[in-house]
Every structure is written in C-alpha cells, then in structure tokens.
C-alpha positions in Angstrom: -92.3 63.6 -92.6 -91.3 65.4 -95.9 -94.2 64.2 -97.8 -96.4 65.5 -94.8 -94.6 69.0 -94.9 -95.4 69.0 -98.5 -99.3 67.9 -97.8 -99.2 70.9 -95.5 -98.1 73.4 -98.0 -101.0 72.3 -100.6 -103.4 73.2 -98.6 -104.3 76.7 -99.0 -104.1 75.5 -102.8 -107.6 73.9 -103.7 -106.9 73.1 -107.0 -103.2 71.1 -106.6 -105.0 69.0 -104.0 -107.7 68.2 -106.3 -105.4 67.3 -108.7 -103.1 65.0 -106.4 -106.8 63.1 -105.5 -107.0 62.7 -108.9 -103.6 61.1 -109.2 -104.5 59.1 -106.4 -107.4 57.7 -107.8 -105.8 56.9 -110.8 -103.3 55.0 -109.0 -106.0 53.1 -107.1 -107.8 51.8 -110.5 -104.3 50.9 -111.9 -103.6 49.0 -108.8 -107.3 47.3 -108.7 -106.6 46.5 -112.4 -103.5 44.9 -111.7 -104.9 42.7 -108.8 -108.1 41.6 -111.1 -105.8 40.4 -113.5 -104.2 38.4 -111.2 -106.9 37.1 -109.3 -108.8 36.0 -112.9 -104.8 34.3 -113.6 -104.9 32.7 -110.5 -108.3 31.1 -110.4 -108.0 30.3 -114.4 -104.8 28.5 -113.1 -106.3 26.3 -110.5 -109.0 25.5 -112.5 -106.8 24.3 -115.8 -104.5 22.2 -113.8 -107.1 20.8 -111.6 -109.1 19.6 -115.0 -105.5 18.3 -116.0 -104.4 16.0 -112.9 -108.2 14.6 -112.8 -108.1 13.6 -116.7 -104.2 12.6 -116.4 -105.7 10.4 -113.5 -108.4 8.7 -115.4 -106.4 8.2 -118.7 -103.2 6.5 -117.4 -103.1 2.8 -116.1 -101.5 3.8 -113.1 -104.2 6.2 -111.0 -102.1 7.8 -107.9 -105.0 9.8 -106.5 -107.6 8.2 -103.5 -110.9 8.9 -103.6 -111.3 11.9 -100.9 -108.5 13.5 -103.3 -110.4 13.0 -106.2 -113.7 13.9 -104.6 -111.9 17.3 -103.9 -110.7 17.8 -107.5 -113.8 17.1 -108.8 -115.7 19.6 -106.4 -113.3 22.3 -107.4 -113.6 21.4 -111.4 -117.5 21.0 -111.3 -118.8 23.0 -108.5 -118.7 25.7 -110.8 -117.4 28.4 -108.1 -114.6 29.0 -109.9 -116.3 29.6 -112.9 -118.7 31.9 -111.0 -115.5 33.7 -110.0 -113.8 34.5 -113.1 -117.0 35.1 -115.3 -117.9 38.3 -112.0 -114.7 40.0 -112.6 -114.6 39.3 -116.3 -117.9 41.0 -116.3 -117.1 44.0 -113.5 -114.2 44.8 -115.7 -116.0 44.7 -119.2 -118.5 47.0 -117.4 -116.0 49.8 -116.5 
C-alpha cells in the first residue's frame, strides 16, 4: 500500500518514472541472467552425470542398470537435446 502511495506521487514526475522503468529493467536482465546461468548449470549437470553412470556401467564387472534404464540414459546422452539446449542460451547470451 506504501509502495503504491509512492507510485502515485511519481506520477506527475515523467522523468523519475522513466528512471524507476529503467531500474526495473535492469533488474529484469540481472534476474534473466541469473536464471540462464542456472538453467545452462542445470542441464550441463544432467548431461555430465548421465555420461558418468552410463560409462561407470559399462566399465565395472558388476552392471546394475536394465536395459529400458540404459535405453533412457543413452537417449538423454546422445539425443543431442541437451546439447541443443545449452549451445541456444550459450549463444543468446554471447549475442547480448
């Protein structure tokens, strides 16, 4: 209710409320960054330790996974999605 008061009392003043959009947009791309960053982490995560437990599987004696698991790893390592994924947002954000 405060902040709205405030809002209210800005605008006869054209040139504070550009400037708080300004803020605000700042704030947006400083968010956006923050949730690329994470998303690239993310997906780069999946994709390392999914190539790990399918090679862990094949090189020890002892191979826990079935094949419908392994059929899943293996779409997830070799489908490439993932890889489509990060290299977009890699490429959106060397762009800006």
């Amino acid at each position: 209710m405060k902040q709205a008061k405030l809002e209210e009392k800005l605008w006869p003043d054209e040139d504070k409320l550009r400037g708080q959009k300004l803020k605000n947009d700042l704030l947006w791309h400083k968010c956006f960054g923050w949730i690329v960053a994470f998303m690239m982490v993310f997906f780069t995560t999946i994709f390392v330790v999914s190539l790990g437990v399918w090679i862990f599987h094949y090189v020890t004696s002892w191979g826990w996974l079935k094949d419908d698991q392994l059929s899943k790893i293996q779409s997830v390592v070799f489908s490439g999605s993932i890889g489509a994924i990060v290299s977009s947002y890699m490429q959106k954000q060397l762009a800006k």
